[in-house]
Short mmCIF file of C-alpha atoms in Angstrom, two decimals:
data_model
loop_
_atom_site.label_atom_id
_atom_site.label_comp_id
_atom_site.label_asym_id
_atom_site.label_seq_id
_atom_site.Cartn_x
_atom_site.Cartn_y
_atom_site.Cartn_z
CA UNK A 1 74.12 60.66 118.22
CA UNK A 2 75.87 59.01 115.20
CA UNK A 3 79.21 60.20 116.53
CA UNK A 4 78.54 58.75 119.92
CA UNK A 5 77.54 55.36 118.60
CA UNK A 6 80.60 55.38 116.34
CA UNK A 7 82.79 56.10 119.42
CA UNK A 8 81.29 53.10 121.21
CA UNK A 9 82.00 50.86 118.36
CA UNK A 10 85.56 52.11 118.26
CA UNK A 11 85.92 51.22 121.87
CA UNK A 12 84.20 47.80 121.43
CA UNK A 13 86.39 46.88 118.45
CA UNK A 14 89.57 47.83 120.28
CA UNK A 15 88.86 45.64 123.40
CA UNK A 16 90.48 42.28 123.66
CA UNK A 17 87.61 41.04 125.97
CA UNK A 18 84.99 41.95 123.37
CA UNK A 19 86.90 39.95 120.58
CA UNK A 20 87.20 37.06 122.86
CA UNK A 21 83.45 36.95 123.77
CA UNK A 22 82.43 37.45 120.13
CA UNK A 23 84.35 34.27 119.16
CA UNK A 24 83.27 32.20 122.19
CA UNK A 25 79.52 32.87 121.62
CA UNK A 26 79.04 30.67 118.41
CA UNK A 27 81.30 28.00 119.87
CA UNK A 28 79.15 27.78 122.95
CA UNK A 29 75.96 27.58 120.80
CA UNK A 30 77.45 24.71 118.85
CA UNK A 31 78.39 22.79 122.05
CA UNK A 32 74.88 23.31 123.54
CA UNK A 33 73.35 21.84 120.37
CA UNK A 34 74.88 18.52 121.30
CA UNK A 35 72.62 18.14 124.31
CA UNK A 36 69.11 18.24 122.69
CA UNK A 37 70.28 16.06 119.86
CA UNK A 38 71.47 13.52 122.52
CA UNK A 39 68.01 13.83 124.17
CA UNK A 40 66.08 13.26 120.93
CA UNK A 41 65.42 9.68 121.69
CA UNK A 42 64.40 10.28 125.38
CA UNK A 43 60.86 9.85 126.77
CA UNK A 44 58.79 12.93 127.27
CA UNK A 45 55.69 14.80 126.22
CA UNK A 46 57.64 16.83 123.42
CA UNK A 47 56.89 15.93 119.89
CA UNK A 48 59.80 15.22 117.44
CA UNK A 49 59.26 18.56 115.73
CA UNK A 50 59.41 20.31 119.06
CA UNK A 51 62.69 18.58 119.83
CA UNK A 52 64.26 19.46 116.49
CA UNK A 53 63.28 23.07 116.88
CA UNK A 54 64.92 22.99 120.39
CA UNK A 55 68.18 21.92 118.75
CA UNK A 56 68.15 25.07 116.65
CA UNK A 57 66.92 27.19 119.45
CA UNK A 58 70.36 26.57 121.09
CA UNK A 59 71.34 29.60 118.94
CA UNK A 60 69.90 31.45 121.93
CA UNK A 61 72.69 30.38 124.33
CA UNK A 62 74.80 33.19 122.89
CA UNK A 63 72.75 35.44 125.16
CA UNK A 64 75.23 35.16 128.10
CA UNK A 65 77.94 36.68 125.91
CA UNK A 66 75.86 39.60 124.66
CA UNK A 67 74.61 40.24 128.16
CA UNK A 68 78.26 40.32 129.39
CA UNK A 69 79.32 42.58 126.42
CA UNK A 70 76.53 45.06 127.36
CA UNK A 71 77.40 45.02 131.07
CA UNK A 72 81.19 45.39 130.46
CA UNK A 73 80.43 48.20 127.91
CA UNK A 74 78.87 50.31 130.61
CA UNK A 75 79.88 49.14 134.08
CA UNK A 76 83.38 48.76 132.71
CA UNK A 77 83.54 52.54 132.11
CA UNK A 78 82.60 53.08 135.74
CA UNK A 79 85.15 50.51 136.87
CA UNK A 80 88.01 51.99 134.97
CA UNK A 81 86.62 55.54 135.70
CA UNK A 82 86.73 56.23 132.02
CA UNK A 83 83.10 57.33 132.37
CA UNK A 84 84.52 60.77 133.66
CA UNK A 85 85.94 61.38 130.23
CA UNK A 86 82.75 60.34 128.60
CA UNK A 87 80.47 62.59 130.78
CA UNK A 88 83.03 65.50 129.99
CA UNK A 89 82.59 65.01 126.35
CA UNK A 90 78.79 64.41 126.64
CA UNK A 91 77.33 65.95 129.76
CA UNK A 92 73.87 64.63 128.85
CA UNK A 93 74.39 61.21 130.49
CA UNK A 94 71.23 59.84 129.08
CA UNK A 95 72.56 60.28 125.56
CA UNK A 96 75.71 58.37 126.56
CA UNK A 97 73.54 55.34 127.59
CA UNK A 98 71.39 55.66 124.51
CA UNK A 99 74.40 55.48 122.41
CA UNK A 100 75.58 52.39 124.19
CA UNK A 101 72.20 50.79 123.65
CA UNK A 102 72.44 51.34 120.05
CA UNK A 103 76.11 50.24 119.71
CA UNK A 104 75.71 47.07 121.81
CA UNK A 105 72.55 46.36 119.94
CA UNK A 106 74.70 46.31 116.83
CA UNK A 107 77.34 44.23 118.52
CA UNK A 108 74.66 41.88 119.78
CA UNK A 109 73.16 41.53 116.48
CA UNK A 110 76.57 40.57 114.91
CA UNK A 111 77.09 37.98 117.66
CA UNK A 112 73.67 36.62 117.03
CA UNK A 113 73.98 36.73 113.28
CA UNK A 114 77.19 34.57 113.60
CA UNK A 115 75.76 32.25 116.21
CA UNK A 116 72.57 31.35 114.50
CA UNK A 117 74.11 30.00 111.19
CA UNK A 118 76.76 28.16 113.31
CA UNK A 119 74.05 26.59 115.40
CA UNK A 120 72.06 25.77 112.21
CA UNK A 121 75.03 24.02 110.56
CA UNK A 122 76.10 22.24 113.60
CA UNK A 123 72.53 21.17 114.55
CA UNK A 124 71.73 19.87 111.16
CA UNK A 125 74.92 17.91 110.91
CA UNK A 126 74.39 16.39 114.46
CA UNK A 127 70.77 15.47 113.66
CA UNK A 128 71.71 13.90 110.37
CA UNK A 129 74.62 11.91 112.01
CA UNK A 130 72.05 10.76 114.70
CA UNK A 131 69.59 9.60 112.13
CA UNK A 132 66.95 12.13 113.30
CA UNK A 133 64.93 14.45 110.94
CA UNK A 134 67.00 17.41 110.12
CA UNK A 135 64.21 19.95 109.84
CA UNK A 136 60.83 20.76 111.25
CA UNK A 137 58.18 23.42 110.54
CA UNK A 138 59.06 26.78 112.16
CA UNK A 139 62.83 26.35 112.17
CA UNK A 140 63.51 29.74 110.51
CA UNK A 141 61.22 31.44 113.00
CA UNK A 142 63.17 29.82 115.75
CA UNK A 143 66.44 31.02 114.46
CA UNK A 144 65.08 34.54 113.82
CA UNK A 145 63.70 34.63 117.48
CA UNK A 146 67.07 33.49 118.74
CA UNK A 147 68.72 36.39 116.87
CA UNK A 148 66.34 38.89 118.30
CA UNK A 149 66.60 37.47 121.92
CA UNK A 150 70.47 37.37 121.86
CA UNK A 151 70.51 40.92 120.54
CA UNK A 152 67.96 41.87 123.25
CA UNK A 153 70.27 40.60 125.90
CA UNK A 154 73.01 42.89 124.80
CA UNK A 155 70.56 45.84 125.44
CA UNK A 156 69.57 44.39 128.76
CA UNK A 157 73.31 44.23 129.71
CA UNK A 158 73.73 47.90 129.00
CA UNK A 159 70.63 48.75 131.20
CA UNK A 160 71.94 46.52 134.05
CA UNK A 161 75.55 47.91 133.70
CA UNK A 162 74.23 51.40 133.99
CA UNK A 163 71.93 50.60 136.90
CA UNK A 164 74.34 48.70 138.95
CA UNK A 165 77.59 50.46 137.91
CA UNK A 166 79.88 48.16 139.82
CA UNK A 167 81.09 45.82 137.07
CA UNK A 168 81.80 42.83 139.37
CA UNK A 169 78.38 43.18 141.12
CA UNK A 170 76.69 43.58 137.73
CA UNK A 171 78.24 40.48 136.23
CA UNK A 172 77.55 38.46 139.34
CA UNK A 173 73.95 39.58 139.57
CA UNK A 174 73.35 38.91 135.86
CA UNK A 175 74.94 35.49 135.85
CA UNK A 176 73.32 34.20 139.01
CA UNK A 177 69.87 35.65 137.93
CA UNK A 178 69.91 34.62 134.37
CA UNK A 179 71.81 31.27 134.65
CA UNK A 180 70.15 30.00 137.92
CA UNK A 181 67.58 32.14 139.81
CA UNK A 182 65.29 32.68 136.84
CA UNK A 183 65.47 29.06 135.74
CA UNK A 184 64.71 28.03 139.39
CA UNK A 185 61.68 30.30 139.59
CA UNK A 186 60.43 29.02 136.22
CA UNK A 187 60.53 25.48 137.59
CA UNK A 188 58.88 26.28 140.88
CA UNK A 189 56.42 28.88 139.63
CA UNK A 190 55.75 28.39 135.89
CA UNK A 191 53.07 31.05 135.84
CA UNK A 192 55.50 33.66 137.10
CA UNK A 193 58.51 32.26 135.32
CA UNK A 194 57.08 32.67 131.77
CA UNK A 195 56.71 36.43 132.55
CA UNK A 196 60.27 36.76 133.76
CA UNK A 197 62.99 37.94 131.24
CA UNK A 198 64.26 34.50 130.58
CA UNK A 199 60.74 33.20 129.92
CA UNK A 200 60.13 36.09 127.57
CA UNK A 201 63.37 35.52 125.71
CA UNK A 202 62.52 31.84 125.47
CA UNK A 203 59.25 32.58 124.04
CA UNK A 204 60.75 35.07 121.69
CA UNK A 205 63.26 32.33 120.61
CA UNK A 206 60.33 29.89 120.06
CA UNK A 207 61.57 27.28 122.56
CA UNK A 208 59.27 24.57 123.94
CA UNK A 209 59.48 23.66 127.55
CA UNK A 210 58.39 20.41 129.04
CA UNK A 211 57.27 21.84 132.19
CA UNK A 212 56.19 25.44 131.53
CA UNK A 213 53.85 26.92 128.95
CA UNK A 214 55.54 29.85 127.43
CA UNK A 215 54.03 33.10 126.17
CA UNK A 216 53.53 33.33 122.33
CA UNK A 217 56.59 34.67 120.53
CA UNK A 218 54.74 37.84 119.57
CA UNK A 219 54.18 38.63 123.34
CA UNK A 220 57.72 37.59 124.45
CA UNK A 221 59.44 40.21 122.46
CA UNK A 222 57.47 43.21 123.81
CA UNK A 223 57.79 41.89 127.36
CA UNK A 224 61.51 41.49 127.08
CA UNK A 225 61.79 45.02 125.59
CA UNK A 226 59.85 46.33 128.62
CA UNK A 227 62.47 44.75 130.90
CA UNK A 228 65.29 46.58 128.99
CA UNK A 229 63.33 49.86 129.17
CA UNK A 230 62.71 49.28 132.87
CA UNK A 231 66.40 48.78 133.57
CA UNK A 232 67.38 51.89 131.45
CA UNK A 233 64.75 54.04 133.07
CA UNK A 234 65.73 52.99 136.64
CA UNK A 235 69.35 53.75 135.65
CA UNK A 236 68.45 57.10 134.49
CA UNK A 237 66.26 58.00 137.47
CA UNK A 238 68.51 56.57 140.14
CA UNK A 239 72.25 55.84 139.39
CA UNK A 240 73.05 58.01 136.41
CA UNK A 241 72.25 61.16 138.26
CA UNK A 242 74.87 60.51 140.96
CA UNK A 243 78.01 62.51 141.34
CA UNK A 244 81.04 61.17 139.47
CA UNK A 245 83.88 61.48 141.94
CA UNK B 13 108.32 69.01 117.88
CA UNK B 14 108.85 71.28 120.83
CA UNK B 15 105.32 72.18 122.03
CA UNK B 16 106.58 75.49 123.20
CA UNK B 17 107.45 76.51 119.74
CA UNK B 18 104.23 75.23 118.39
CA UNK B 19 101.77 77.07 120.58
CA UNK B 20 103.39 80.47 120.35
CA UNK B 21 102.86 80.64 116.61
CA UNK B 22 99.98 82.78 115.33
CA UNK B 23 96.78 80.67 115.58
CA UNK B 24 93.68 81.89 113.59
CA UNK B 25 91.25 80.15 115.93
CA UNK B 26 91.95 82.40 118.84
CA UNK B 27 91.26 85.62 116.93
CA UNK B 28 94.30 87.71 118.24
CA UNK B 29 97.66 87.38 116.46
CA UNK B 30 100.81 86.73 118.41
CA UNK B 31 103.73 87.77 116.11
CA UNK B 32 107.40 87.86 116.87
CA UNK B 33 108.36 87.98 120.58
CA UNK B 34 105.68 86.50 122.91
CA UNK B 35 103.50 89.14 124.45
CA UNK B 36 100.12 89.39 126.06
CA UNK B 37 97.62 88.98 123.28
CA UNK B 38 94.14 90.38 124.16
CA UNK B 39 91.65 88.10 122.43
CA UNK B 40 88.50 89.64 121.00
CA UNK B 41 85.72 90.44 123.31
CA UNK B 42 83.45 87.61 122.32
CA UNK B 43 86.24 85.01 122.94
CA UNK B 44 87.02 86.55 126.45
CA UNK B 45 83.41 86.30 127.63
CA UNK B 46 83.26 82.76 126.28
CA UNK B 47 85.98 81.62 128.55
CA UNK B 48 85.35 83.27 131.94
CA UNK B 49 84.71 80.79 134.74
CA UNK B 50 82.16 82.13 137.29
CA UNK B 51 81.39 80.40 140.50
CA UNK B 52 78.52 81.99 142.42
CA UNK B 53 77.79 80.99 146.06
CA UNK B 54 78.61 77.51 145.35
CA UNK B 55 77.96 74.83 148.01
CA UNK B 56 78.19 71.13 148.30
CA UNK B 57 77.29 68.92 151.13
CA UNK B 58 78.16 65.26 151.51
CA UNK B 59 75.78 64.04 154.15
CA UNK B 60 76.59 66.31 157.17
CA UNK B 61 79.97 67.30 155.80
CA UNK B 62 79.88 70.72 154.09
CA UNK B 63 82.67 70.27 151.53
CA UNK B 64 82.18 73.60 149.68
CA UNK B 65 80.55 76.48 151.48
CA UNK B 66 79.20 79.66 149.87
CA UNK B 67 82.18 79.97 147.40
CA UNK B 68 82.25 82.78 144.83
CA UNK B 69 85.00 83.68 142.50
CA UNK B 70 85.68 84.25 138.80
CA UNK B 71 88.62 83.07 136.69
CA UNK B 72 89.65 85.52 133.87
CA UNK B 73 91.15 84.57 130.50
CA UNK B 74 94.75 85.53 129.62
CA UNK B 75 96.11 84.47 133.05
CA UNK B 76 97.10 81.52 134.98
CA UNK B 77 95.03 81.14 138.11
CA UNK B 78 96.33 79.12 141.02
CA UNK B 79 93.69 77.35 142.98
CA UNK B 80 95.18 76.47 146.38
CA UNK B 81 94.21 74.97 149.63
CA UNK B 82 94.98 72.11 152.17
CA UNK B 83 93.92 68.58 151.49
CA UNK B 84 90.29 68.28 151.99
CA UNK B 85 89.67 71.98 151.39
CA UNK B 86 87.14 71.38 148.64
CA UNK B 87 89.25 71.98 145.55
CA UNK B 88 88.55 68.83 143.71
CA UNK B 89 84.83 69.06 144.54
CA UNK B 90 84.74 72.62 143.27
CA UNK B 91 86.39 71.63 140.04
CA UNK B 92 84.15 68.72 139.48
CA UNK B 93 81.11 71.01 140.03
CA UNK B 94 82.42 73.46 137.42
CA UNK B 95 82.76 70.51 135.01
CA UNK B 96 79.20 69.23 135.76
CA UNK B 97 80.40 65.98 137.30
CA UNK B 98 79.18 66.79 140.79
CA UNK B 99 75.80 68.50 141.31
CA UNK B 100 76.04 71.43 143.68
CA UNK B 101 73.83 71.64 146.72
CA UNK B 102 73.50 75.32 146.22
CA UNK B 103 74.76 78.10 144.01
CA UNK B 104 76.13 77.71 140.46
CA UNK B 105 79.18 77.42 138.37
CA UNK B 106 79.33 78.58 134.69
CA UNK B 107 81.79 78.64 131.79
CA UNK B 108 81.22 81.54 129.50
CA UNK B 109 77.99 82.27 131.29
CA UNK B 110 76.52 78.72 130.80
CA UNK B 111 76.52 75.66 133.10
CA UNK B 112 78.96 73.04 131.79
CA UNK B 113 76.05 70.56 131.24
CA UNK B 114 74.53 73.13 128.74
CA UNK B 115 77.56 73.67 126.61
CA UNK B 116 76.96 72.54 123.10
CA UNK B 117 80.61 71.40 122.37
CA UNK B 118 82.06 71.08 125.88
CA UNK B 119 85.39 69.68 124.60
CA UNK B 120 86.12 72.80 122.50
CA UNK B 121 85.13 75.11 125.40
CA UNK B 122 86.75 73.46 128.23
CA UNK B 123 89.63 70.84 128.67
CA UNK B 124 90.03 69.14 131.98
CA UNK B 125 92.76 67.16 133.62
CA UNK B 126 91.43 65.63 136.75
CA UNK B 127 93.26 64.20 139.60
CA UNK B 128 94.45 60.62 138.94
CA UNK B 129 92.93 60.72 135.47
CA UNK B 130 91.88 57.14 134.61
CA UNK B 131 92.24 55.10 131.49
CA UNK B 132 91.33 51.66 130.28
CA UNK B 133 94.48 49.68 130.86
CA UNK B 134 93.94 47.43 127.87
CA UNK B 135 93.48 50.27 125.33
CA UNK B 136 96.33 52.22 123.61
CA UNK B 137 96.77 55.81 124.11
CA UNK B 138 95.78 56.43 120.51
CA UNK B 139 92.55 54.43 120.96
CA UNK B 140 91.59 56.22 124.09
CA UNK B 141 91.99 59.53 122.24
CA UNK B 142 90.23 58.18 119.09
CA UNK B 143 87.05 57.14 121.23
CA UNK B 144 86.83 60.62 122.70
CA UNK B 145 87.56 62.46 119.53
CA UNK B 146 84.94 60.35 117.70
CA UNK B 147 82.37 61.10 120.40
CA UNK B 148 83.05 64.90 120.20
CA UNK B 149 82.89 64.89 116.47
CA UNK B 150 86.35 66.49 116.14
CA UNK B 151 88.66 66.27 113.13
CA UNK B 152 90.62 62.97 112.86
CA UNK B 153 93.97 64.69 112.77
CA UNK B 154 93.41 66.10 116.23
CA UNK B 155 94.45 62.86 117.77
CA UNK B 156 98.14 63.00 116.25
CA UNK B 157 98.23 66.68 116.95
CA UNK B 158 97.69 66.35 120.65
CA UNK B 159 99.93 63.33 120.96
CA UNK B 160 102.65 65.49 119.36
CA UNK B 161 101.82 68.39 121.75
CA UNK B 162 102.31 66.37 124.87
CA UNK B 163 105.31 64.49 123.26
CA UNK B 164 103.60 61.14 123.45
CA UNK B 165 103.65 60.17 119.81
CA UNK B 166 106.30 57.46 120.40
CA UNK B 167 104.09 55.72 122.88
CA UNK B 168 100.80 56.28 121.03
CA UNK B 169 100.32 52.66 120.19
CA UNK B 170 101.24 51.11 123.51
CA UNK B 171 98.64 49.93 126.06
CA UNK B 172 98.05 52.54 128.86
CA UNK B 173 98.38 49.74 131.33
CA UNK B 174 102.06 49.96 131.00
CA UNK B 175 102.36 53.79 131.27
CA UNK B 176 104.21 55.56 133.96
CA UNK B 177 102.35 58.06 136.07
CA UNK B 178 104.09 60.75 134.21
CA UNK B 179 102.90 59.43 130.87
CA UNK B 180 99.40 58.96 132.04
CA UNK B 181 99.47 62.75 133.13
CA UNK B 182 100.62 63.68 129.61
CA UNK B 183 97.77 61.52 128.11
CA UNK B 184 95.34 63.15 130.35
CA UNK B 185 96.60 66.54 129.15
CA UNK B 186 96.39 65.38 125.50
CA UNK B 187 92.77 64.43 126.13
CA UNK B 188 92.11 67.85 127.60
CA UNK B 189 93.63 69.54 124.51
CA UNK B 190 91.65 67.37 121.97
CA UNK B 191 89.04 70.12 121.37
CA UNK B 192 91.72 73.05 121.43
CA UNK B 193 89.71 74.52 124.25
CA UNK B 194 89.53 78.16 125.37
CA UNK B 195 89.60 77.12 129.01
CA UNK B 196 91.97 74.57 130.68
CA UNK B 197 91.07 73.12 134.24
CA UNK B 198 93.79 71.10 135.74
CA UNK B 199 93.83 69.28 139.18
CA UNK B 200 97.33 68.51 140.30
CA UNK B 201 98.68 68.25 136.74
CA UNK B 202 102.29 67.96 137.76
CA UNK B 203 101.73 64.81 139.87
CA UNK B 204 104.23 62.15 138.64
CA UNK B 205 105.90 64.28 136.09
CA UNK B 206 109.71 64.26 136.18
CA UNK B 207 111.55 67.47 136.60
CA UNK B 208 111.82 67.96 132.70
CA UNK B 209 108.05 67.26 132.61
CA UNK B 210 107.33 69.85 135.23
CA UNK B 211 109.54 72.39 133.40
CA UNK B 212 107.72 71.61 130.15
CA UNK B 213 104.21 71.88 131.63
CA UNK B 214 105.11 75.24 133.35
CA UNK B 215 106.05 76.61 129.88
CA UNK B 216 103.07 75.10 128.23
CA UNK B 217 100.54 76.57 130.67
CA UNK B 218 102.18 79.94 130.57
CA UNK B 219 102.07 80.10 126.82
CA UNK B 220 98.43 78.92 126.83
CA UNK B 221 97.48 81.78 129.05
CA UNK B 222 99.55 84.21 126.91
CA UNK B 223 97.32 83.26 123.95
CA UNK B 224 94.38 84.79 125.88
CA UNK B 225 92.94 81.58 127.20
CA UNK B 226 91.83 80.72 130.64
CA UNK B 227 94.05 78.44 132.78
CA UNK B 228 92.89 77.29 136.32
CA UNK B 229 95.36 74.92 138.13
CA UNK B 230 94.82 73.27 141.48
CA UNK B 231 98.07 72.29 143.10
CA UNK B 232 100.05 71.86 146.18
CA UNK B 233 103.32 72.69 144.54
CA UNK B 234 103.65 76.30 145.56
CA UNK B 235 107.19 76.95 144.33
CA UNK B 236 106.21 75.60 140.85
CA UNK B 237 102.96 77.56 140.46
CA UNK B 238 104.61 80.71 141.90
CA UNK B 239 106.52 80.94 138.79
CA UNK B 240 103.67 81.02 136.36
CA UNK B 241 100.58 82.24 138.32
CA UNK B 242 99.23 85.62 137.80
CA UNK B 243 96.22 85.20 140.20
CA UNK B 244 95.62 83.09 143.37
CA UNK B 245 92.46 81.71 144.88
CA UNK B 246 93.04 79.91 148.28
CA UNK B 247 90.29 78.01 150.05
CA UNK B 248 90.25 76.30 153.22
CA UNK B 249 87.45 74.26 154.90
CA UNK B 250 85.29 74.79 151.74
CA UNK B 251 85.45 78.63 152.00
CA UNK B 252 87.35 81.29 150.42
CA UNK B 253 90.22 82.66 152.41
CA UNK B 254 92.19 84.63 149.80
CA UNK B 255 91.70 85.79 146.22
CA UNK B 256 93.91 88.32 144.45
CA UNK B 257 96.66 88.93 142.01
CA UNK B 258 100.12 87.50 142.71
CA UNK B 259 102.45 90.40 142.94
CA UNK B 260 105.95 89.97 141.68
CA UNK B 261 108.26 89.16 144.42
CA UNK B 262 105.66 88.24 146.96
CA UNK B 263 106.04 85.10 148.96
CA UNK B 264 103.28 82.72 148.04
CA UNK B 265 104.22 80.27 150.68
CA UNK B 266 104.11 82.74 153.51
CA UNK B 267 100.77 83.96 152.16
CA UNK B 268 99.33 80.41 151.90
CA UNK B 269 100.40 79.42 155.53
CA UNK B 270 99.13 82.66 156.72
CA UNK B 271 95.59 82.52 155.38
CA UNK B 272 95.13 78.74 155.83
CA UNK B 273 96.22 78.68 159.36
#
């Protein structure tokens, strides 16, 4: 198993796309942090502490990059048909996916661990410049939650990539779902929304929403893990068994 | 280095010694039984289409076996079933008595070059090999060794996206050789190779078989395979139509056209 994980990391490190996504993730988090700082003075039911925490919770915006990394790491192998070589080396296809989960968990953790301090530095600077309080209770937990959620999305990407196999379809489905559909459902049906992956990840990241009561952070994590597990199991039962032609 | 020279030298890992002039080396028994491909009543249906139908044959070590048949005869499907990539509808295929999926170190048992072998265009040849070498847990020096074997060392650090068809074919062969396997399975390996490449491949496969290893080649290039094949399997419409040794001086094209008519 160690060899398989190492092989995945060799592949990830050699890819230009991976390098670009890893650099873009913290930059995006920093840009997102501008928004809640600008909204600090706006009317609303959220307390100042909640608003300060939401600035740092932007560390979670790196999720889209780890999600893409996971998808490209699996569906990309089907797209370029390199999966044939992988299955020739490791005929137990479940092990290949497990190695990808471990490897993109590591890659996701690296992305998250770079994005969180970047968001912290930028958020603190912006809050300070705006004359707002720079810290609030629970900020470390928010950052830790964001790191876990961003890492989790990498695993979810691997599961989705293995399940859908078609890279373009997997990227489209993931982006449409996680950037729009999930948010829309959360707005329309908050009771359902908080149980969807995005709601679970937000809870894990300790975000506060104006219009939706999130699950507690301790429940968000296991729920998100359940979604990852469901995607991987579905892939193993449905698509991974198919003929490689 | 000329790969021909390299592979006829004595190699401790195959048991038998090949000294002086090239001759048929009989590998020890255990090695022989490890490298027999056995296909038993193999069948595969895609929907209502019966691509492979009740196919049985065995491929022995120490010889080059040509696997022939018209387009759509089921050759590629059969090879992919032997390699565990396609699940048979009926029957079985084994290498050394075990299904491919049960082999502990598949890359050291079987090397495969599949038709239109694919690579990630953004990765270099070396990285491609390094990923698979790492996954298979093989020694690091194997990468340089196989690059040298297929004469691709000069292009090792170029992205595969810029490779010609012939270079991709060489890289596919290098990948197959990573584990120094006892069995080589090749689907149209001469596709895209220039005349010098074809000449080189012929010598390479011949020498590989002379070391007592198993070589199974699917091809349409009858004149080429005629020169190196010891044994012929011809299928048509998913069924066996001919199997037997290729006698010296016999006309393979005539035989092929006769049995696939």
